[in-house]
CSV table of C-alpha atoms in Angstrom, one decimal:
chain,number,residue,atom,x,y,z
A,1,MET,CA,-1.1,-27.5,-27.7
A,2,ARG,CA,1.1,-26.8,-24.7
A,3,ARG,CA,1.6,-23.2,-25.7
A,4,TYR,CA,-2.2,-22.6,-25.3
A,5,LEU,CA,-2.4,-24.3,-21.9
A,6,HIS,CA,-0.2,-21.7,-20.2
A,7,PRO,CA,-2.4,-18.7,-21.0
A,8,ALA,CA,-5.5,-20.7,-20.5
A,9,ALA,CA,-4.4,-21.7,-17.0
A,10,TRP,CA,-3.5,-18.1,-16.2
A,11,PHE,CA,-6.9,-16.9,-17.5
A,12,VAL,CA,-8.7,-19.5,-15.4
A,13,ILE,CA,-6.8,-18.5,-12.2
A,14,LEU,CA,-7.6,-14.8,-12.8
A,15,VAL,CA,-11.3,-15.6,-13.4
A,16,VAL,CA,-11.4,-17.6,-10.2
A,17,ALA,CA,-9.7,-14.9,-8.2
A,18,ALA,CA,-12.1,-12.3,-9.5
A,19,ALA,CA,-15.2,-14.5,-8.9
A,20,LEU,CA,-14.1,-15.1,-5.3
A,21,ARG,CA,-13.6,-11.4,-4.7
A,22,PHE,CA,-16.3,-9.6,-6.7
A,23,HIS,CA,-19.2,-12.0,-5.7
A,24,ASP,CA,-21.9,-10.2,-3.6
A,25,LEU,CA,-20.7,-6.7,-3.1
A,26,ASN,CA,-23.0,-6.1,-0.1
A,27,TRP,CA,-22.5,-9.6,1.3
A,28,ASP,CA,-23.0,-8.4,4.9
A,29,GLN,CA,-26.3,-6.7,4.1
A,30,SER,CA,-25.0,-3.3,5.4
A,31,GLN,CA,-24.3,-4.6,8.9
A,32,TYR,CA,-21.0,-2.6,9.2
A,33,ASN,CA,-19.2,-5.3,11.2
A,34,HIS,CA,-15.7,-4.2,10.5
A,35,PRO,CA,-14.7,-1.3,12.8
A,36,ASP,CA,-12.0,0.0,10.5
A,37,GLU,CA,-14.4,0.0,7.5
A,38,ARG,CA,-16.8,2.0,9.6
A,39,HIS,CA,-14.1,4.5,10.3
A,40,VAL,CA,-12.9,4.7,6.7
A,41,THR,CA,-16.6,5.3,5.6
A,42,ASN,CA,-17.1,8.0,8.3
A,43,VAL,CA,-14.0,9.8,7.1
A,44,ILE,CA,-14.5,9.5,3.3
A,45,SER,CA,-18.2,10.4,3.3
A,46,ALA,CA,-17.3,13.8,4.9
A,47,LEU,CA,-14.7,14.7,2.3
A,48,GLN,CA,-15.2,16.8,-0.8
A,49,MET,CA,-13.2,17.0,-4.0
A,50,PRO,CA,-11.2,20.2,-4.3
A,51,SER,CA,-11.9,22.8,-7.0
A,52,SER,CA,-8.3,23.2,-8.1
A,53,LEU,CA,-4.9,21.7,-7.9
A,54,GLY,CA,-3.8,24.6,-5.6
A,55,GLU,CA,-6.7,23.8,-3.2
A,56,TYR,CA,-5.8,20.1,-3.3
A,57,LEU,CA,-2.2,20.8,-2.3
A,58,ASP,CA,-3.2,23.3,0.5
A,59,PRO,CA,-3.5,21.2,3.7
A,60,ALA,CA,-5.3,24.0,5.6
A,61,GLN,CA,-8.0,24.6,3.0
A,62,SER,CA,-8.4,21.3,1.1
A,63,PRO,CA,-11.8,19.7,1.6
A,64,LEU,CA,-10.1,16.4,1.0
A,65,ASN,CA,-8.0,16.7,4.1
A,66,PRO,CA,-9.6,14.6,6.9
A,67,TYR,CA,-7.8,16.7,9.5
A,68,ASN,CA,-9.8,19.7,8.5
A,69,ASN,CA,-12.9,17.9,9.6
A,70,ARG,CA,-11.2,17.2,13.0
A,71,GLN,CA,-11.1,13.5,12.2
A,72,SER,CA,-8.3,11.1,13.1
A,73,TRP,CA,-6.6,9.4,10.2
A,74,VAL,CA,-3.5,7.4,10.8
A,75,TYR,CA,-3.5,5.6,7.4
A,76,GLY,CA,-2.4,6.9,4.1
A,77,THR,CA,-4.7,9.2,2.1
A,78,LEU,CA,-4.3,7.5,-1.3
A,79,PRO,CA,-7.1,5.0,-0.7
A,80,LEU,CA,-9.4,7.8,0.5
A,81,PHE,CA,-8.6,9.9,-2.6
A,82,GLY,CA,-9.2,6.9,-4.9
A,83,GLY,CA,-12.5,6.0,-3.3
A,84,ARG,CA,-13.8,9.6,-3.3
A,85,ALA,CA,-12.8,10.2,-6.9
A,86,VAL,CA,-14.5,7.1,-8.2
A,87,ALA,CA,-17.6,7.8,-6.2
A,88,GLU,CA,-17.8,11.4,-7.5
A,89,PHE,CA,-17.4,10.1,-11.0
A,90,LEU,CA,-20.2,7.6,-10.7
A,91,ASP,CA,-22.4,10.3,-9.1
A,92,GLN,CA,-22.3,12.2,-12.4
A,93,GLY,CA,-24.5,9.5,-13.8
A,94,CYS,CA,-27.3,10.4,-11.4
A,95,ALA,CA,-30.0,13.0,-11.8
A,96,PRO,CA,-29.9,15.8,-12.7
A,97,THR,CA,-26.5,15.4,-14.7
A,98,LYS,CA,-27.0,11.8,-15.9
A,99,ALA,CA,-23.8,11.6,-17.8
A,100,ALA,CA,-23.8,8.6,-20.1
A,101,VAL,CA,-20.6,6.8,-19.1
A,102,PRO,CA,-20.9,7.1,-15.3
A,103,ALA,CA,-24.6,6.1,-15.6
A,104,LEU,CA,-23.8,3.0,-17.6
A,105,LEU,CA,-21.0,2.0,-15.1
A,106,GLY,CA,-23.2,2.7,-12.2
A,107,ARG,CA,-26.0,0.4,-13.5
A,108,LEU,CA,-23.4,-2.3,-14.4
A,109,LEU,CA,-21.9,-2.3,-10.9
A,110,PHE,CA,-24.9,-1.6,-8.7
A,111,GLY,CA,-27.9,-2.8,-10.8
A,112,ALA,CA,-31.3,-1.4,-10.7
A,113,ALA,CA,-30.6,0.6,-7.5
A,114,ALA,CA,-28.5,3.0,-9.6
A,115,ALA,CA,-31.0,3.4,-12.4
A,116,ASP,CA,-33.0,6.2,-10.8
A,117,CYS,CA,-30.3,7.6,-8.5
A,118,SER,CA,-30.0,11.3,-7.5
A,119,GLN,CA,-26.9,13.4,-6.7
A,120,GLY,CA,-25.2,12.1,-3.6
A,121,PHE,CA,-26.2,8.4,-4.1
A,122,PHE,CA,-22.6,7.2,-4.6
A,123,THR,CA,-20.9,9.7,-2.2
A,124,GLY,CA,-23.3,9.0,0.7
A,125,TYR,CA,-22.4,6.8,3.6
A,126,GLU,CA,-24.0,3.6,2.4
A,127,HIS,CA,-22.8,3.5,-1.2
A,128,ILE,CA,-19.4,5.0,-1.0
A,129,ARG,CA,-18.5,2.1,1.2
A,130,LEU,CA,-19.5,-0.2,-1.6
A,131,VAL,CA,-17.5,1.8,-4.1
A,132,GLY,CA,-14.5,1.4,-1.8
A,133,ARG,CA,-15.1,-2.4,-1.6
A,134,LEU,CA,-15.1,-2.5,-5.4
A,135,LEU,CA,-11.7,-0.9,-5.4
A,136,SER,CA,-10.4,-3.3,-2.8
A,137,MET,CA,-11.6,-6.2,-4.8
A,138,LEU,CA,-10.0,-4.8,-8.0
A,139,ALA,CA,-6.7,-4.2,-6.1
A,140,ASP,CA,-6.5,-7.7,-4.8
A,141,THR,CA,-7.3,-9.3,-8.1
A,142,LEU,CA,-4.5,-7.3,-9.6
A,143,THR,CA,-2.3,-8.5,-6.8
A,144,VAL,CA,-2.9,-12.1,-8.0
A,145,LEU,CA,-1.7,-11.0,-11.5
A,146,ILE,CA,1.4,-9.4,-10.0
A,147,VAL,CA,2.2,-12.5,-8.1
A,148,TYR,CA,2.2,-14.5,-11.3
A,149,LEU,CA,4.5,-12.0,-13.0
A,150,THR,CA,6.9,-12.0,-10.1
A,151,GLY,CA,7.0,-15.7,-9.8
A,152,ARG,CA,7.6,-16.1,-13.5
A,153,ARG,CA,10.3,-13.5,-13.6
A,154,LEU,CA,12.3,-15.1,-10.7
A,155,PHE,CA,11.6,-18.9,-11.1
A,156,GLY,CA,9.8,-19.6,-14.3
A,157,TRP,CA,6.2,-20.0,-15.5
A,158,ARG,CA,5.4,-23.1,-13.3
A,159,VAL,CA,6.1,-21.2,-10.1
A,160,GLY,CA,4.3,-18.2,-11.5
A,161,LEU,CA,1.1,-20.1,-12.2
A,162,LEU,CA,1.1,-22.0,-8.9
A,163,ALA,CA,1.9,-19.0,-6.8
A,164,ALA,CA,-1.0,-17.1,-8.6
A,165,ALA,CA,-3.3,-19.9,-7.8
A,166,PHE,CA,-2.3,-19.9,-4.2
A,167,SER,CA,-2.8,-16.1,-4.0
A,168,ALA,CA,-6.2,-16.4,-5.7
A,169,LEU,CA,-7.3,-18.8,-2.9
A,170,ALA,CA,-5.5,-17.1,0.0
A,171,VAL,CA,-8.1,-16.7,2.8
A,172,LEU,CA,-6.9,-13.4,4.2
A,173,GLN,CA,-6.5,-11.7,0.8
A,174,ILE,CA,-10.1,-12.7,-0.1
A,175,GLN,CA,-11.4,-11.6,3.3
A,176,HIS,CA,-9.9,-8.1,3.1
A,177,SER,CA,-10.9,-7.6,-0.5
A,178,LYS,CA,-14.5,-7.8,0.8
A,179,PHE,CA,-14.0,-4.6,3.0
A,180,PHE,CA,-13.2,-1.0,2.3
A,181,VAL,CA,-10.0,-0.9,4.2
A,182,VAL,CA,-6.5,0.1,3.1
A,183,GLU,CA,-4.8,-3.3,3.3
A,184,SER,CA,-5.8,-4.5,-0.2
A,185,ALA,CA,-4.4,-1.3,-1.9
A,186,LEU,CA,-1.3,-1.5,0.3
A,187,THR,CA,-0.7,-5.1,-0.6
A,188,MET,CA,-1.1,-4.4,-4.3
A,189,PHE,CA,1.4,-1.5,-4.3
A,190,VAL,CA,3.8,-3.5,-2.2
A,191,ALA,CA,3.6,-6.5,-4.6
A,192,ALA,CA,4.1,-4.2,-7.6
A,193,CYS,CA,7.2,-2.7,-5.9
A,194,LEU,CA,8.6,-6.1,-5.2
A,195,TYR,CA,8.0,-7.1,-8.8
A,196,PHE,CA,10.1,-4.3,-10.1
A,197,CYS,CA,12.7,-5.1,-7.4
A,198,ALA,CA,12.8,-8.6,-8.7
A,199,ARG,CA,13.4,-7.3,-12.1
A,200,LEU,CA,16.2,-5.1,-10.8
A,201,ALA,CA,17.9,-7.9,-8.9
A,202,THR,CA,17.9,-10.1,-12.0
A,203,MET,CA,19.5,-7.5,-14.2
A,204,GLN,CA,23.1,-6.7,-15.0
A,205,ILE,CA,24.7,-3.3,-15.8
A,206,ASN,CA,27.0,-4.1,-18.7
A,207,SER,CA,25.6,-2.0,-21.5
A,208,ARG,CA,24.0,1.4,-22.1
A,209,ARG,CA,20.7,-0.3,-23.0
A,210,ARG,CA,20.6,-2.3,-19.8
A,211,ALA,CA,21.4,0.9,-17.9
A,212,TYR,CA,18.3,2.5,-19.3
A,213,ALA,CA,16.3,-0.6,-18.4
A,214,LEU,CA,17.7,-0.4,-14.9
A,215,TRP,CA,16.7,3.2,-14.5
A,216,ALA,CA,13.2,2.5,-15.8
A,217,ASN,CA,12.6,-0.3,-13.4
A,218,ALA,CA,14.2,1.7,-10.5
A,219,ALA,CA,11.7,4.6,-11.3
A,220,LEU,CA,8.7,2.2,-11.3
A,221,ALA,CA,9.9,0.4,-8.1
A,222,GLY,CA,10.3,3.8,-6.4
A,223,LEU,CA,6.9,5.0,-7.6
A,224,CYS,CA,5.2,1.9,-6.3
A,225,SER,CA,7.0,2.2,-3.0
A,226,GLY,CA,5.8,5.8,-2.6
A,227,LEU,CA,2.2,4.8,-3.4
A,228,ALA,CA,2.4,1.9,-0.9
A,229,VAL,CA,3.6,4.3,1.8
A,230,ALA,CA,0.8,6.7,0.9
A,231,SER,CA,-1.6,3.8,1.5
A,232,LYS,CA,0.0,2.9,4.9
A,233,ILE,CA,3.2,4.2,6.5
A,234,SER,CA,4.3,0.7,7.5
A,235,ALA,CA,5.3,0.0,3.8
A,236,TRP,CA,8.4,2.1,4.2
A,237,PRO,CA,10.7,-0.9,4.1
A,238,THR,CA,10.0,-1.2,0.4
A,239,ALA,CA,12.2,1.8,-0.2
A,240,ALA,CA,15.1,0.0,1.5
A,241,LEU,CA,14.5,-3.2,-0.5
A,242,THR,CA,14.6,-1.2,-3.7
A,243,VAL,CA,18.1,0.1,-2.9
A,244,VAL,CA,19.2,-3.4,-2.0
A,245,ALA,CA,17.9,-4.7,-5.4
A,246,ILE,CA,19.8,-2.0,-7.3
A,247,ALA,CA,23.0,-2.9,-5.4
A,248,VAL,CA,22.5,-6.6,-6.3
A,249,ALA,CA,22.2,-5.6,-10.0
A,250,MET,CA,25.5,-3.8,-9.7
A,251,MET,CA,27.3,-6.5,-7.8
A,252,ARG,CA,26.3,-9.2,-10.2
A,253,ASP,CA,28.7,-7.8,-12.7
A,254,ARG,CA,32.0,-9.0,-11.4
A,255,ARG,CA,33.8,-6.5,-13.6
A,256,ALA,CA,31.9,-3.6,-12.1
A,257,THR,CA,33.7,-0.4,-12.8
A,258,GLY,CA,33.3,3.3,-12.0
A,259,PRO,CA,30.6,3.8,-14.7
A,260,ALA,CA,28.6,0.8,-13.3
A,261,VAL,CA,28.8,2.3,-9.8
A,262,LEU,CA,27.6,5.6,-11.2
A,263,THR,CA,24.8,3.9,-13.1
A,264,ALA,CA,23.7,2.2,-9.9
A,265,LEU,CA,23.9,5.5,-7.9
A,266,ALA,CA,21.8,7.2,-10.6
A,267,ALA,CA,19.2,4.4,-10.3
A,268,VAL,CA,19.1,4.9,-6.5
A,269,ALA,CA,18.5,8.7,-7.1
A,270,ILE,CA,15.8,8.0,-9.6
A,271,ALA,CA,14.0,5.5,-7.4
A,272,GLY,CA,14.2,8.0,-4.5
A,273,SER,CA,12.9,10.8,-6.6
A,274,THR,CA,9.9,8.8,-7.9
A,275,ALA,CA,9.2,7.4,-4.5
A,276,PHE,CA,9.1,10.9,-2.9
A,277,ALA,CA,7.1,12.3,-5.8
A,278,GLY,CA,4.5,9.5,-5.6
A,279,PHE,CA,4.2,9.9,-1.8
A,280,ARG,CA,4.2,13.7,-1.9
A,281,LEU,CA,1.4,14.0,-4.4
A,282,THR,CA,-0.8,11.3,-2.9
A,283,GLN,CA,-0.1,12.1,0.8
A,284,PRO,CA,-0.1,16.0,0.4
A,285,TYR,CA,-1.4,16.6,3.9
A,286,GLY,CA,1.7,15.2,5.5
A,287,PHE,CA,3.4,18.4,4.5
A,288,VAL,CA,2.9,22.1,5.1
A,289,GLY,CA,2.9,23.0,1.4
A,290,ASN,CA,2.5,26.7,0.5
A,291,SER,CA,0.1,27.2,3.4
A,292,GLU,CA,1.1,29.8,5.9
A,293,VAL,CA,-1.7,28.6,8.1
A,294,GLU,CA,-0.3,25.0,8.2
A,295,TRP,CA,3.2,26.4,8.8
A,296,ALA,CA,1.8,28.3,11.8
A,297,TYR,CA,0.2,25.1,13.0
A,298,THR,CA,3.5,23.3,12.6
A,299,ILE,CA,5.8,25.7,14.4
A,300,ARG,CA,3.0,26.7,16.8
A,301,ALA,CA,3.3,30.4,15.9
A,302,CYS,CA,-0.4,30.8,16.7
A,303,GLU,CA,-0.1,34.6,17.3
A,304,THR,CA,0.2,35.0,13.5
A,305,LEU,CA,-3.3,33.7,12.9
A,306,THR,CA,-6.2,36.1,12.9
A,307,ASP,CA,-9.1,33.7,12.2
A,308,PRO,CA,-10.5,32.4,15.6
A,309,GLU,CA,-11.3,29.0,14.1
A,310,GLN,CA,-7.7,28.6,12.8
A,311,PHE,CA,-6.3,29.8,16.1
A,312,HIS,CA,-8.4,27.2,18.0
A,313,ILE,CA,-7.2,24.4,15.8
A,314,CYS,CA,-3.6,25.6,16.1
A,315,GLN,CA,-3.8,25.6,19.9
A,316,GLN,CA,-5.1,22.0,19.9
A,317,THR,CA,-2.3,20.8,17.5
A,318,PRO,CA,0.1,18.7,19.6
A,319,PRO,CA,3.7,20.0,19.4
A,320,MET,CA,6.3,18.1,17.4
A,321,PRO,CA,9.1,16.2,19.1
A,322,GLU,CA,11.7,18.9,20.0
A,323,THR,CA,14.4,17.5,17.8
A,324,LEU,CA,12.1,17.3,14.8
A,325,ALA,CA,10.8,20.8,15.4
A,326,ARG,CA,14.3,22.2,15.4
A,327,LEU,CA,15.1,20.5,12.1
A,328,VAL,CA,11.8,21.7,10.5
A,329,GLU,CA,12.5,25.3,11.6
A,330,ARG,CA,15.9,25.1,9.8
A,331,ILE,CA,14.5,24.0,6.5
A,332,PRO,CA,15.3,26.7,3.9
A,333,ALA,CA,12.2,28.7,2.9
A,334,PHE,CA,12.4,27.6,-0.8
A,335,LEU,CA,12.3,23.9,0.3
A,336,ARG,CA,9.7,24.3,3.0
A,337,PRO,CA,6.6,23.8,0.7
A,338,ILE,CA,8.1,20.6,-0.6
A,339,ILE,CA,9.6,18.8,2.4
A,340,ALA,CA,8.5,20.4,5.6
A,341,PRO,CA,6.2,17.9,7.5
A,342,SER,CA,2.9,19.0,9.0
A,343,ALA,CA,2.5,18.8,12.7
A,344,ARG,CA,-1.0,17.5,12.4
A,345,TRP,CA,0.3,14.5,10.4
A,346,ILE,CA,3.2,13.9,12.8
A,347,ALA,CA,0.7,13.9,15.7
A,348,GLU,CA,-1.3,11.2,13.9
A,349,LEU,CA,1.9,9.1,13.4
A,350,GLN,CA,2.8,9.5,17.0
A,351,PHE,CA,-0.7,8.4,18.0
A,352,ALA,CA,-0.4,5.3,15.8
A,353,ALA,CA,3.1,4.5,17.1
A,354,ALA,CA,2.0,4.7,20.7
A,355,GLN,CA,-0.8,2.2,20.0
A,356,SER,CA,1.5,-0.1,18.0
A,357,SER,CA,4.2,-0.1,20.8
A,358,GLY,CA,1.7,-0.5,23.7
A,359,ALA,CA,2.6,2.9,25.1
A,360,ALA,CA,-1.0,3.9,24.7
A,361,ASP,CA,-3.7,1.9,26.4
A,362,PRO,CA,-7.0,2.1,24.6
A,363,PRO,CA,-9.6,-0.6,25.4
A,364,TRP,CA,-9.3,-2.0,21.9
A,365,GLY,CA,-5.6,-2.6,22.5
A,366,TRP,CA,-6.1,-4.8,25.5
A,367,GLN,CA,-6.5,-7.9,23.4
A,368,TRP,CA,-2.8,-7.8,22.4
A,369,ALA,CA,-1.4,-8.0,26.0
A,370,ASN,CA,0.7,-11.1,26.6
A,371,ARG,CA,0.8,-12.2,23.0
A,372,ALA,CA,4.1,-13.9,22.2
A,373,PRO,CA,6.2,-12.1,19.6
A,374,ILE,CA,6.8,-14.1,16.4
A,375,LEU,CA,4.9,-17.2,17.5
A,376,PHE,CA,1.5,-15.6,17.8
A,377,PRO,CA,1.6,-13.9,14.3
A,378,LEU,CA,3.1,-17.1,12.8
A,379,THR,CA,0.4,-19.3,14.2
A,380,ASN,CA,-2.3,-16.9,12.9
A,381,ILE,CA,-0.8,-16.9,9.4
A,382,VAL,CA,-0.6,-20.7,9.2
A,383,PHE,CA,-4.0,-21.5,10.8
A,384,TYR,CA,-6.2,-18.5,9.8
A,385,GLY,CA,-4.5,-16.4,7.1
A,386,LEU,CA,-3.6,-19.1,4.6
A,387,GLY,CA,-5.0,-22.3,6.1
A,388,VAL,CA,-2.8,-25.1,7.4
A,389,PRO,CA,-1.9,-26.8,4.1
A,390,LEU,CA,-0.9,-23.7,2.3
A,391,GLY,CA,0.4,-21.9,5.4
A,392,ALA,CA,2.7,-24.8,6.4
A,393,THR,CA,4.0,-25.1,2.9
A,394,ALA,CA,4.6,-21.3,2.7
A,395,VAL,CA,6.6,-21.4,5.9
A,396,ILE,CA,8.7,-24.3,4.7
A,397,GLY,CA,9.1,-22.5,1.4
A,398,ALA,CA,10.3,-19.3,3.1
A,399,PHE,CA,13.1,-21.2,4.9
A,400,TYR,CA,13.9,-22.9,1.6
A,401,LEU,CA,14.3,-19.5,0.0
A,402,LEU,CA,16.5,-18.3,2.8
A,403,SER,CA,18.7,-21.4,2.5
A,404,ARG,CA,19.1,-20.9,-1.2
A,405,LEU,CA,19.9,-17.2,-0.7
A,406,LEU,CA,22.7,-18.1,1.8
A,407,ARG,CA,24.1,-20.9,-0.3
A,408,GLY,CA,23.1,-22.0,-3.7
A,409,ARG,CA,23.1,-21.0,-7.4
A,410,ARG,CA,21.2,-18.0,-8.7
A,411,ARG,CA,21.1,-16.6,-5.2
A,412,TYR,CA,20.1,-13.2,-6.5
A,413,ALA,CA,16.7,-14.7,-7.6
A,414,TYR,CA,15.9,-15.5,-3.9
A,415,LEU,CA,16.9,-12.2,-2.5
A,416,VAL,CA,13.7,-10.2,-2.9
A,417,PRO,CA,11.1,-12.7,-1.6
A,418,ALA,CA,13.4,-14.0,1.2
A,419,LEU,CA,14.4,-10.6,2.5
A,420,TRP,CA,10.8,-9.3,2.3
A,421,ILE,CA,9.2,-12.2,4.0
A,422,PHE,CA,11.6,-12.4,6.9
A,423,GLY,CA,12.3,-8.7,7.2
A,424,PHE,CA,8.7,-7.5,7.2
A,425,PHE,CA,7.5,-10.4,9.3
A,426,LEU,CA,10.0,-9.6,12.0
A,427,TYR,CA,9.2,-5.9,11.8
A,428,GLN,CA,5.5,-6.5,12.3
A,429,GLY,CA,5.7,-9.6,14.4
A,430,THR,CA,7.6,-7.9,17.2
A,431,GLN,CA,5.2,-5.0,17.6
A,432,PHE,CA,2.8,-4.9,20.6
A,433,VAL,CA,-0.2,-4.9,18.2
A,434,LYS,CA,0.1,-8.1,16.2
A,435,SER,CA,-3.1,-8.0,14.1
A,436,LEU,CA,-3.3,-10.7,11.4
A,437,ARG,CA,-3.9,-8.1,8.7
A,438,TYR,CA,-0.7,-6.3,9.4
A,439,GLN,CA,1.2,-9.2,7.8
A,440,LEU,CA,-0.9,-9.1,4.6
A,441,PRO,CA,1.9,-7.5,2.6
A,442,ILE,CA,4.0,-10.6,2.8
A,443,TYR,CA,1.3,-12.9,1.6
A,444,PRO,CA,2.1,-12.6,-2.1
A,445,MET,CA,5.7,-13.6,-1.4
A,446,LEU,CA,4.6,-16.4,0.9
A,447,CYS,CA,2.5,-17.8,-2.0
A,448,ILE,CA,5.6,-17.6,-4.2
A,449,ALA,CA,7.7,-19.4,-1.5
A,450,ALA,CA,5.1,-22.2,-1.3
A,451,ALA,CA,5.1,-22.6,-5.1
A,452,VAL,CA,8.9,-22.6,-5.3
A,453,VAL,CA,9.3,-25.4,-2.7
A,454,LEU,CA,6.6,-27.5,-4.3
A,455,VAL,CA,8.0,-27.2,-7.8
A,456,ALA,CA,11.5,-28.0,-6.4
A,457,LEU,CA,10.1,-31.2,-4.8
A,458,TRP,CA,8.2,-32.1,-8.0
A,459,ARG,CA,11.4,-31.8,-10.1
């Protein structure tokens, strides 16, 4: 009987998570109350799918590049691409095409409103926002599943189930799944990366088969890290944590020899390669690619452009920081299409960094003045992000994880959740902008921390 209770409990948790997220897609009756959702919708509704892979990878010509519409976009482009691709697919079910599968999915998801739709129904401003919300809801539901898998891998099925239940009921996760913003996708990819990091940290390198398993998990951790950064640049610490997890796998073998070190170094190289590949392919407009026009923008060689419109854009492109510009100019020509960053993307990152640090002073940033570092975001997590019972338990659990990491048995099991919670919290909690949603990527690990301490007390 007991063997059926475990999958039944897991199924109930997932159903509850999905019900809380997918209920009432247009719950706000198209009031557009979230300013970031309005911005995302403005940007994505102006995009178009490219006609070829070459056009997709050309930052100066791609109709998917928000910078070509003179729009600011400081987040990653992966959520934009996903939302636009799904909307275009569903639009094929509208007249005059009326393809069978998209039409069926459209009616299932949007009801009678999609039955007599015409081209542009799903890609227009109103409904592409709802398509994006569906993707946010799906991403956060998958996050609950990943929390279960991570908790079970590190601490057993009891912790996995309890952590998944906490994640299913986490207030901030539910709230952001109801909007078309990047945080739900970001959190899902971060959680997936941490799951593979947890697998890495609990492995040993003492056989060829385990070396292959290490490389496979390193590849997946790197890929998820790259996709997370392509959702939002603030996910970059996942790359560092992947390297740490690989190092732990190597150090767990006290008889580590030269081959073990080489195996670990190969794993780092594999993780780095998949991370870069994932990021490069889903954030293509962060690079100049094969575009001579984008290269001219980047090195500000505007005299090489003959098109007046291109010349105008080039003149308005802010210059790169001098040190970075010198490095970019020295990139060998054969590597330039792959790794040379675009000045337009760098300018967006500089703009975002100026707001995060307080160097810029836009009116919407005034609310962050005189907010106490650490204490302000911690209070928000406990009182508003998770609620006092779960929030307080999660904080206690986080310190319990840290204590077990510093002194205790199976310390490697506590490494990934403890380092991520404290490292990312300090990274975001000491910024000038201390928005509650900026801490969302640590919520899956906070739920695991709460489950760990409760299971420890119960035992």
